[in-house]
């Protein structure tokens, strides 16, 4: 069977957390820089339909696409590296696969057949892999299989890969990411876990074409030859994946190892010209040679697990580069902030960000952090719940509405300045039912937002159920907090600012999802700039 799209499957062995997402994104970047339209897809072996119902402690941040899909945080890396939006088709879970097969069974689509893992679940997986190719007419689709080879959960995915290797034999390759641990007692790198992990893949009928070997030390030729011999791959297909100081180094490291050449050779694709990585290199150059530095406090309730705020911390890296500034993040647990310790905890910060979130835990600390930023003229950015906290704080301390709150935290508040959106009131299911994805927003001229974007209409991604209560808008505007961004259709307030403050911006949407290496997000760029000015 011939197929014009080429498929690269990325599997992982030995252990989790080897960074398959970064390797996949780096390879995609190199192929894109050689002129191939490339996309990345993540297959997650868990049974949740999507990570939207997962607590960030379970799985890190939930990333949201333009089309409103709640997805794995690796999709954020894909967008940040490739600067191309992803969609629902780029992230599939076992739950979604089964849901779709079961719906087909109920409709009678299987015509009385016994519905089984093979072929029905595997067919559904294969269909989803090919669907993403059709979706964007891509030359190359890189599909990352979540989990570690050998997990019960990932078996159907590996089986689907085996079948595709058979059906499209000239159009598919497998890159297996493994670990070469260093035993300090022996003073040696050890290849045995990699050999075992490749054996495990072979037992499932899959011969990897390329091995990317995570290692803390140089992988010398002798070791590469040994791995090649035991694992049936050519020596040039044993790729060293050394620990890097920044994830943004990885595309260049992979290029030095000629990963892109080996992949193109194996796929039978022309190597065309060398990849054009000039912009990427200049980004790295500026990243590594900052002229200034600022410290920004990130106030949140999941700060023990920094992956919960992945897109925010990456957006600060991009915005820092734009400002030739190293942004140090101070992670501040909102549950630990009280009026008594706030001045000490938030001392010496050049800017304060109050993070998105759900529920009551740590909410009073977040509101205190807003107050500190507002009263002390410290540049402030509130994102989603952070914006809502800014609205609540202003109501309590400026409008003198002492018990003002969001109805999410207090249904009985006498001043529901943040309240549930009308269309949310009839919804009872939790999964996939928030206001999700891209919506338009009109900006007020001369506001901080419109200066940052240099535009009067923008589109940003959302993930929330509650909104600014427009019944209070005139009270706010009379007292000095302005709505500078509104949805043109619904009138929902999307941005609030305090024009008399040096830089105080709260956004109902999530700017962090759209920040990329090629296009640092204007709101983050302006915030870092304000923090720099504040420092001076
Ligand atoms: N919990 C708030 C809401 O649902 C904010 C959500 C968020 O910060 N993403 O409106």
Coordinates of C-alpha atoms and ligand atoms in Angstrom, one line a residue:
X1 CA 0.0 0.0 0.0
X2 CA 1.5 3.4 -0.8
X3 CA 0.9 6.5 1.3
X4 CA 2.3 9.9 0.7
X5 CA 2.6 10.8 4.4
X6 CA 5.5 9.4 6.4
X7 CA 5.2 8.3 10.0
X8 CA 7.7 8.4 12.8
X9 CA 6.7 6.6 16.0
X10 CA 8.5 7.6 19.1
X11 CA 8.5 5.0 21.9
X12 CA 10.1 5.0 25.3
X13 CA 11.9 2.3 27.2
X14 CA 13.6 1.7 30.6
X15 CA 11.9 4.4 32.5
X16 CA 9.4 7.2 32.2
X17 CA 10.3 10.9 32.2
X18 CA 13.1 10.5 29.6
X19 CA 11.7 13.5 27.6
X20 CA 10.1 11.8 24.7
X21 CA 8.1 15.0 24.1
X22 CA 11.2 17.1 23.8
X23 CA 12.9 14.6 21.5
X24 CA 9.8 14.4 19.3
X25 CA 9.5 18.2 19.2
X26 CA 13.2 18.6 18.4
X27 CA 13.1 16.1 15.6
X28 CA 9.9 17.8 14.3
X29 CA 11.7 21.2 14.4
X30 CA 14.6 19.9 12.4
X31 CA 12.4 18.3 9.8
X32 CA 10.3 21.5 9.6
X33 CA 13.5 23.5 9.2
X34 CA 14.4 21.4 6.2
X35 CA 11.1 22.3 4.6
X36 CA 8.9 19.3 5.5
X37 CA 5.5 20.1 6.9
X38 CA 5.5 18.2 10.1
X39 CA 3.1 17.6 13.0
X40 CA 3.3 15.7 16.3
X41 CA 0.7 13.6 17.9
X42 CA 0.6 12.2 21.4
X43 CA -1.2 9.0 22.2
X44 CA -1.8 8.7 26.0
X45 CA -2.5 5.3 27.4
X46 CA -4.8 6.3 30.3
X47 CA -8.5 5.8 30.4
X48 CA -9.5 9.4 31.0
X49 CA -11.1 10.9 27.8
X50 CA -8.7 13.8 28.2
X51 CA -6.5 15.3 30.9
X52 CA -9.1 18.0 31.6
X53 CA -10.5 16.1 34.6
X54 CA -7.0 15.4 36.0
X55 CA -5.6 17.2 39.0
X56 CA -2.4 19.0 37.9
X57 CA -0.5 16.9 40.6
X58 CA -1.4 13.8 38.5
X59 CA -0.1 14.9 35.2
X60 CA 1.0 18.5 35.2
X61 CA -0.7 21.3 33.3
X62 CA -3.7 20.7 31.1
X63 CA -2.8 22.4 27.8
X64 CA -5.6 23.9 25.7
X65 CA -5.7 24.2 21.9
X66 CA -7.5 26.7 19.7
X67 CA -10.3 24.3 19.0
X68 CA -10.8 23.9 22.7
X69 CA -9.3 20.4 23.3
X70 CA -7.9 19.9 26.8
X71 CA -4.7 18.0 26.2
X72 CA -1.4 16.7 27.5
X73 CA 1.3 19.3 28.3
X74 CA 3.6 17.9 25.6
X75 CA 1.3 19.6 23.0
X76 CA 2.6 22.8 24.5
X77 CA 6.1 21.8 23.7
X78 CA 5.1 20.9 20.1
X79 CA 3.6 24.4 19.6
X80 CA 6.4 26.2 21.3
X81 CA 9.0 24.4 19.1
X82 CA 7.1 24.4 15.8
X83 CA 5.0 27.6 16.1
X84 CA 2.1 25.7 14.4
X85 CA -1.2 25.3 16.3
X86 CA -2.2 21.8 17.3
X87 CA -5.8 20.5 17.6
X88 CA -8.0 17.8 19.1
X89 CA -6.5 15.3 16.6
X90 CA -3.0 15.7 18.1
X91 CA -3.9 14.1 21.4
X92 CA -5.7 10.8 21.8
X93 CA -6.2 8.8 24.9
X94 CA -7.2 5.2 25.5
X95 CA -10.5 6.6 27.0
X96 CA -11.3 8.4 23.7
X97 CA -10.4 5.3 21.6
X98 CA -12.7 3.1 23.7
X99 CA -15.5 5.6 23.8
X100 CA -15.5 5.8 20.0
X101 CA -15.4 2.0 19.6
X102 CA -18.2 1.5 22.1
X103 CA -20.3 4.2 20.4
X104 CA -19.8 2.5 17.1
X105 CA -20.8 -0.9 18.7
X106 CA -24.0 0.7 20.1
X107 CA -24.9 2.1 16.7
X108 CA -24.5 -1.3 15.2
X109 CA -21.6 -0.4 13.0
X110 CA -19.8 -3.7 13.6
X111 CA -22.7 -5.7 12.1
X112 CA -22.9 -8.3 14.7
X113 CA -19.2 -9.0 15.0
X114 CA -17.5 -9.6 18.4
X115 CA -15.7 -6.3 19.2
X116 CA -12.1 -7.0 20.3
X117 CA -8.9 -5.2 21.1
X118 CA -7.5 -6.6 17.9
X119 CA -8.7 -5.5 15.4
X120 CA -11.2 -3.0 16.6
X121 CA -9.2 -1.0 19.1
X122 CA -6.1 -1.2 17.1
X123 CA -8.0 -0.1 13.9
X124 CA -9.3 2.9 15.8
X125 CA -5.8 3.8 16.9
X126 CA -4.5 3.4 13.3
X127 CA -7.3 5.5 12.0
X128 CA -6.6 8.3 14.5
X129 CA -2.9 8.3 13.5
X130 CA -3.8 8.7 9.8
X131 CA -6.5 11.2 10.5
X132 CA -4.0 13.7 11.8
X133 CA -2.1 13.4 8.6
X134 CA -5.1 14.1 6.5
X135 CA -6.2 16.9 8.7
X136 CA -3.2 19.1 7.8
X137 CA -1.9 17.3 4.7
X138 CA 1.4 16.8 6.5
X139 CA 4.5 15.3 4.9
X140 CA 5.6 13.8 8.2
X141 CA 3.6 12.8 11.3
X142 CA 5.5 12.1 14.4
X143 CA 3.5 10.0 16.9
X144 CA 4.7 9.8 20.4
X145 CA 3.4 6.8 22.3
X146 CA 3.0 7.8 26.0
X147 CA 4.2 5.5 28.8
X148 CA 7.0 3.0 28.7
X149 CA 7.2 -0.1 26.5
X150 CA 6.2 -3.1 28.6
X151 CA 3.3 -1.3 30.3
X152 CA 0.1 -3.2 30.0
X153 CA -1.7 0.0 29.0
X154 CA 0.5 0.7 26.0
X155 CA 0.2 -2.7 24.4
X156 CA -2.6 -1.9 22.0
X157 CA -0.6 1.2 20.8
X158 CA 2.6 -0.8 20.2
X159 CA 0.5 -3.4 18.3
X160 CA -1.1 -0.7 16.2
X161 CA 2.5 0.5 15.4
X162 CA 3.5 -3.1 14.5
X163 CA 0.6 -3.3 12.1
X164 CA 1.4 0.1 10.5
X165 CA 5.0 -0.9 10.0
X166 CA 3.8 -3.9 8.1
X167 CA 1.1 -2.1 6.1
X168 CA 3.2 0.9 5.1
X169 CA 6.6 -0.6 5.3
X170 CA 8.4 2.1 3.4
X171 CA 6.7 5.0 5.1
X172 CA 7.1 4.2 8.8
X173 CA 10.0 4.2 11.2
X174 CA 10.4 3.7 15.0
X175 CA 12.6 5.9 17.2
X176 CA 13.0 4.3 20.6
X177 CA 14.2 6.6 23.4
X178 CA 16.0 4.7 26.2
X179 CA 18.3 5.4 29.1
X180 CA 22.0 4.5 29.4
X181 CA 22.5 4.8 33.1
X182 CA 25.9 5.7 34.6
X183 CA 27.0 3.6 37.5
X184 CA 29.3 5.7 39.5
X185 CA 30.7 2.8 41.6
X186 CA 31.8 1.1 38.4
X187 CA 32.6 4.4 36.7
X188 CA 30.7 3.1 33.6
X189 CA 27.8 3.7 31.3
X190 CA 25.6 0.6 31.2
X191 CA 23.8 -0.6 28.0
X192 CA 22.0 -3.6 29.4
X193 CA 18.7 -1.8 30.3
X194 CA 18.6 -0.6 26.7
X195 CA 19.2 -4.1 25.3
X196 CA 16.4 -5.4 27.5
X197 CA 14.0 -2.6 26.4
X198 CA 14.7 -3.3 22.8
X199 CA 14.1 -7.0 23.4
X200 CA 10.8 -6.1 24.9
X201 CA 9.9 -4.2 21.8
X202 CA 11.0 -7.1 19.6
X203 CA 8.8 -9.5 21.6
X204 CA 5.9 -7.3 20.5
X205 CA 7.1 -7.5 16.9
X206 CA 8.6 -4.1 16.6
X207 CA 12.2 -3.5 15.6
X208 CA 13.3 0.1 16.3
X209 CA 15.1 1.8 13.5
X210 CA 16.8 4.5 15.6
X211 CA 17.8 4.5 19.3
X212 CA 18.0 7.8 21.1
X213 CA 20.0 7.2 24.2
X214 CA 19.6 9.5 27.2
X215 CA 22.9 9.8 29.0
X216 CA 24.7 12.0 31.4
X217 CA 28.1 11.2 29.7
X218 CA 29.5 11.0 26.3
X219 CA 28.5 7.8 24.4
X220 CA 31.8 6.7 22.9
X221 CA 32.1 4.8 19.6
X222 CA 32.8 1.5 21.3
X223 CA 29.5 1.8 23.3
X224 CA 27.6 2.8 20.2
X225 CA 28.9 -0.2 18.4
X226 CA 27.9 -2.5 21.2
X227 CA 24.4 -1.1 21.4
X228 CA 24.1 -1.3 17.6
X229 CA 25.2 -5.0 17.6
X230 CA 22.9 -6.0 20.4
X231 CA 19.9 -4.1 19.1
X232 CA 20.1 -4.6 15.3
X233 CA 20.5 -1.0 14.4
X234 CA 23.2 0.7 12.4
X235 CA 25.9 2.6 14.4
X236 CA 24.9 5.9 13.0
X237 CA 21.3 5.2 14.2
X238 CA 22.5 5.1 17.8
X239 CA 22.0 8.7 18.8
X240 CA 23.4 10.3 21.9
X241 CA 20.8 12.4 23.8
X242 CA 22.9 14.2 26.4
X243 CA 21.4 16.1 29.3
X244 CA 21.1 19.7 28.1
X245 CA 21.0 23.0 30.1
X246 CA 17.9 24.1 28.2
X247 CA 15.2 22.1 26.3
X248 CA 15.8 24.6 23.5
X249 CA 19.3 23.2 23.0
X250 CA 18.0 19.8 22.1
X251 CA 17.2 20.4 18.4
X252 CA 20.8 21.5 17.8
X253 CA 22.2 18.6 19.8
X254 CA 20.1 16.2 17.8
X255 CA 21.2 17.9 14.6
X256 CA 24.9 17.5 15.6
X257 CA 24.1 13.8 16.1
X258 CA 22.5 13.8 12.6
X259 CA 19.2 12.5 13.8
X260 CA 17.4 14.4 11.1
X261 CA 19.7 12.9 8.4
X262 CA 19.2 9.4 9.7
X263 CA 15.4 9.8 9.8
X264 CA 15.2 11.2 6.3
X265 CA 17.4 8.4 4.9
X266 CA 15.3 5.8 6.6
X267 CA 12.1 7.3 5.3
X268 CA 13.6 7.6 1.8
X269 CA 13.1 11.4 1.8
X270 CA 15.5 13.8 0.2
X271 CA 17.7 15.6 2.6
X272 CA 17.1 18.8 0.6
X273 CA 19.2 21.6 1.9
X274 CA 20.6 22.0 5.4
X275 CA 18.0 22.9 8.0
X276 CA 17.6 26.7 8.4
X277 CA 18.0 27.2 12.1
X278 CA 19.2 30.8 12.1
X279 CA 16.3 32.1 14.1
X280 CA 16.5 29.3 16.6
X281 CA 20.2 29.8 17.1
X282 CA 19.8 33.5 17.6
X283 CA 17.1 32.8 20.2
X284 CA 19.6 30.5 22.0
X285 CA 22.3 33.1 21.8
X286 CA 20.1 35.7 23.5
X287 CA 18.8 33.1 26.0
X288 CA 22.4 32.4 27.1
X289 CA 23.7 36.0 27.2
X290 CA 21.1 38.0 29.0
X291 CA 21.9 41.7 29.7
X292 CA 19.5 42.1 32.6
X293 CA 17.7 40.0 35.2
X294 CA 14.4 40.2 37.0
X295 CA 12.7 38.1 39.7
X296 CA 9.0 37.4 39.3
X297 CA 6.9 35.7 42.0
X298 CA 4.6 33.0 40.7
X299 CA 1.8 32.6 43.2
X300 CA -0.1 29.3 42.9
X301 CA -1.3 26.4 44.8
X302 CA 0.4 23.6 42.8
X303 CA 4.0 25.1 43.0
X304 CA 5.4 21.8 44.4
X305 CA 5.0 20.4 40.9
X306 CA 6.4 22.9 38.5
X307 CA 4.9 21.0 35.5
X308 CA 1.6 22.4 36.7
X309 CA 2.6 25.8 35.3
X310 CA 4.7 24.6 32.3
X311 CA 3.4 26.9 29.7
X312 CA 3.7 29.9 32.1
X313 CA 7.4 29.2 32.9
X314 CA 8.2 28.6 29.2
X315 CA 6.4 31.9 28.3
X316 CA 8.7 33.7 30.7
X317 CA 11.7 32.2 29.0
X318 CA 10.5 33.4 25.6
X319 CA 9.5 36.9 27.0
X320 CA 12.9 37.1 28.8
X321 CA 14.7 36.5 25.5
X322 CA 12.7 39.3 23.9
X323 CA 13.8 41.6 26.7
X324 CA 17.4 40.3 26.8
X325 CA 16.5 39.4 30.4
X326 CA 17.0 36.4 32.5
X327 CA 13.7 35.9 34.4
X328 CA 14.1 34.2 37.7
X329 CA 10.9 32.7 38.9
X330 CA 10.2 32.5 42.7
X331 CA 7.6 29.9 43.3
X332 CA 5.3 30.9 46.1
X333 CA 2.7 28.7 47.7
X334 CA -0.5 30.7 48.0
X335 CA -1.7 28.5 50.9
X336 CA 1.2 29.8 53.0
X337 CA 0.6 33.5 52.4
X338 CA -1.1 35.5 55.2
X339 CA -1.5 39.2 55.8
X340 CA 1.1 38.9 58.5
X341 CA 3.9 37.3 56.3
X342 CA 3.0 38.8 52.8
X343 CA 5.5 41.6 52.9
X344 CA 8.3 39.3 53.8
X345 CA 7.3 36.5 51.4
X346 CA 6.9 38.9 48.5
X347 CA 9.9 41.1 49.2
X348 CA 12.3 42.0 46.5
X349 CA 10.1 40.9 43.6
X350 CA 10.1 42.9 40.4
X351 CA 6.7 41.5 39.3
X352 CA 4.0 39.2 40.7
X353 CA 1.9 36.7 38.7
X354 CA -1.1 35.0 40.2
X355 CA -1.7 31.7 38.5
X356 CA -4.8 30.0 37.2
X357 CA -6.6 27.4 39.3
X358 CA -9.8 25.9 40.6
X359 CA -11.4 25.7 44.1
X360 CA -10.9 27.4 47.4
X361 CA -7.5 26.0 48.5
X362 CA -5.0 28.9 48.7
X363 CA -7.5 31.5 47.4
X364 CA -7.1 34.0 50.3
X365 CA -3.3 33.9 49.8
X366 CA -3.7 34.7 46.1
X367 CA -6.0 37.6 47.0
X368 CA -3.5 38.9 49.5
X369 CA -0.8 38.7 46.8
X370 CA -2.9 40.9 44.5
X371 CA -3.4 43.4 47.2
X372 CA 0.4 43.6 47.8
X373 CA 1.0 44.1 44.1
X374 CA -1.7 46.7 43.8
X375 CA -0.8 48.7 46.9
X376 CA 2.9 48.6 46.3
X377 CA 2.8 49.4 42.6
X378 CA 4.5 46.1 41.7
X379 CA 3.8 45.0 38.1
X380 CA 1.0 42.4 38.2
X381 CA -0.3 39.8 35.8
X382 CA -3.3 37.7 36.8
X383 CA -4.3 34.8 34.6
X384 CA -7.8 33.3 34.7
X385 CA -8.4 32.6 38.4
X386 CA -5.6 35.1 39.0
X387 CA -7.6 37.8 37.1
X388 CA -10.7 36.8 39.1
X389 CA -8.7 37.2 42.3
X390 CA -7.7 40.7 41.2
X391 CA -11.4 41.5 40.7
X392 CA -12.3 40.1 44.1
X393 CA -9.5 42.0 45.8
X394 CA -10.6 45.3 44.3
X395 CA -14.1 44.7 45.4
X396 CA -13.2 44.0 48.9
X397 CA -10.5 46.6 49.5
X398 CA -11.5 49.5 47.1
X399 CA -15.2 49.1 46.6
X400 CA -15.6 48.2 50.3
X401 CA -17.6 45.1 49.5
X402 CA -16.2 43.1 52.4
X403 CA -17.4 39.7 51.6
X404 CA -17.1 39.9 47.8
X405 CA -16.1 36.6 46.2
X406 CA -16.5 34.3 43.3
X407 CA -19.6 32.1 43.5
X408 CA -17.1 29.2 42.8
X409 CA -15.8 29.6 46.4
X410 CA -18.8 31.2 48.1
X411 CA -22.3 30.6 46.7
X412 CA -23.8 32.9 49.4
X413 CA -21.6 35.9 49.0
X414 CA -23.5 39.2 49.1
X415 CA -21.3 40.6 46.3
X416 CA -20.8 37.9 43.6
X417 CA -18.3 39.9 41.5
X418 CA -17.3 36.7 39.7
X419 CA -20.2 34.4 38.9
X420 CA -21.0 31.4 36.9
X421 CA -21.5 32.0 33.2
X422 CA -25.1 31.6 32.2
X423 CA -24.5 28.8 29.7
X424 CA -22.6 26.9 32.4
X425 CA -25.5 26.8 34.8
X426 CA -27.3 23.9 33.2
X427 CA -24.2 21.8 32.8
X428 CA -23.6 18.9 35.3
X429 CA -20.8 16.9 33.6
X430 CA -17.3 18.0 34.5
X431 CA -15.3 16.7 31.5
X432 CA -14.9 19.0 28.5
X433 CA -17.7 21.4 29.5
X434 CA -15.9 24.6 30.4
X435 CA -15.7 27.6 28.1
X436 CA -12.8 26.2 26.1
X437 CA -10.6 27.3 23.3
X438 CA -10.2 30.4 21.2
X439 CA -12.5 33.4 21.5
X440 CA -12.2 36.9 20.1
X441 CA -11.5 39.9 22.3
X442 CA -11.7 43.6 21.5
X443 CA -9.1 45.8 23.1
X444 CA -9.6 49.3 24.5
X445 CA -7.2 51.7 22.7
X446 CA -4.2 52.9 24.7
X447 CA -4.6 50.2 27.3
X448 CA -1.6 48.2 28.4
X449 CA -3.1 45.3 26.6
X450 CA -3.6 47.1 23.3
X451 CA -0.1 48.6 23.6
X452 CA 1.3 45.1 24.2
X453 CA -0.5 43.5 21.3
X454 CA -0.3 46.5 19.0
X455 CA -3.8 45.5 17.8
X456 CA -7.4 46.2 18.6
X457 CA -8.7 42.7 18.1
X458 CA -7.1 39.5 19.3
X459 CA -8.0 35.8 19.8
X460 CA -6.9 33.9 22.9
X461 CA -7.6 30.5 24.5
X462 CA -9.9 30.0 27.5
X463 CA -10.6 27.4 30.1
X464 CA -13.1 28.6 32.7
X465 CA -16.7 28.4 34.0
X466 CA -16.9 31.7 35.9
X467 CA -16.8 35.3 34.6
X468 CA -16.6 38.9 35.6
X469 CA -20.1 39.9 36.7
X470 CA -21.1 42.8 34.5
X471 CA -23.6 44.1 37.0
X472 CA -20.6 45.5 38.9
X473 CA -18.8 47.0 35.9
X474 CA -19.8 50.6 36.3
X475 CA -18.8 50.5 40.0
X476 CA -15.4 49.2 39.1
X477 CA -14.8 51.7 36.3
X478 CA -15.9 54.5 38.6
X479 CA -13.3 53.4 41.2
X480 CA -10.3 52.9 38.8
X481 CA -10.4 49.3 37.5
X482 CA -11.2 49.2 33.8
X483 CA -12.4 46.5 31.5
X484 CA -9.9 46.9 28.6
X485 CA -10.8 43.7 26.7
X486 CA -14.2 42.4 26.0
X487 CA -15.7 39.6 23.9
X488 CA -17.4 41.4 21.0
X489 CA -20.3 38.9 20.9
X490 CA -21.1 38.2 24.5
X491 CA -19.8 41.3 26.2
X492 CA -17.8 39.1 28.6
X493 CA -15.0 41.0 30.3
X494 CA -11.7 39.4 29.2
X495 CA -9.2 41.9 30.5
X496 CA -9.1 44.2 33.5
X497 CA -6.5 46.9 34.2
X498 CA -5.8 49.6 36.8
X499 CA -4.6 52.6 34.6
X500 CA -3.1 54.5 37.6
X501 CA -0.9 51.5 38.5
X502 CA 2.5 51.1 36.6
X503 CA 1.3 47.8 35.0
X504 CA -1.6 45.9 36.4
X505 CA -3.3 43.5 34.0
X506 CA -5.7 40.6 34.7
X507 CA -6.7 38.3 31.8
X508 CA -9.5 35.8 31.8
X509 CA -7.9 33.9 29.0
X510 CA -4.6 32.0 29.0
X511 CA -1.9 33.9 27.1
X512 CA 0.7 31.3 28.1
X513 CA -0.7 28.7 25.7
X514 CA 0.2 30.8 22.7
X515 CA 3.8 31.8 23.5
X516 CA 6.3 30.2 21.2
X517 CA 10.1 30.5 20.5
X518 CA 9.2 32.3 17.2
X519 CA 6.5 34.4 18.8
X520 CA 7.0 35.2 22.4
X521 CA 3.6 36.3 23.8
X522 CA 3.0 40.1 23.8
X523 CA 1.4 40.1 27.3
X524 CA 4.4 38.3 28.8
X525 CA 6.8 40.4 26.9
X526 CA 5.1 43.6 28.2
X527 CA 4.9 42.2 31.8
X528 CA 8.7 41.4 31.8
X529 CA 9.4 44.8 30.4
X530 CA 7.3 46.4 33.2
X531 CA 9.1 44.3 35.8
X532 CA 12.4 45.6 34.3
X533 CA 11.3 49.2 34.5
X534 CA 10.1 48.6 38.1
X535 CA 13.5 47.3 39.0
X536 CA 15.2 50.4 37.6
Ligands
LIG1 N1 -11.8 28.4 38.5 C1 -12.0 29.5 37.6 C2 -13.1 29.3 36.6 O1 -13.5 28.2 36.3 C3 -10.7 29.8 36.9 C4 -10.2 28.8 35.9 C5 -8.8 28.9 35.6 O2 -8.0 29.5 36.2 N2 -8.4 28.2 34.5 O3 -13.6 30.2 36.1

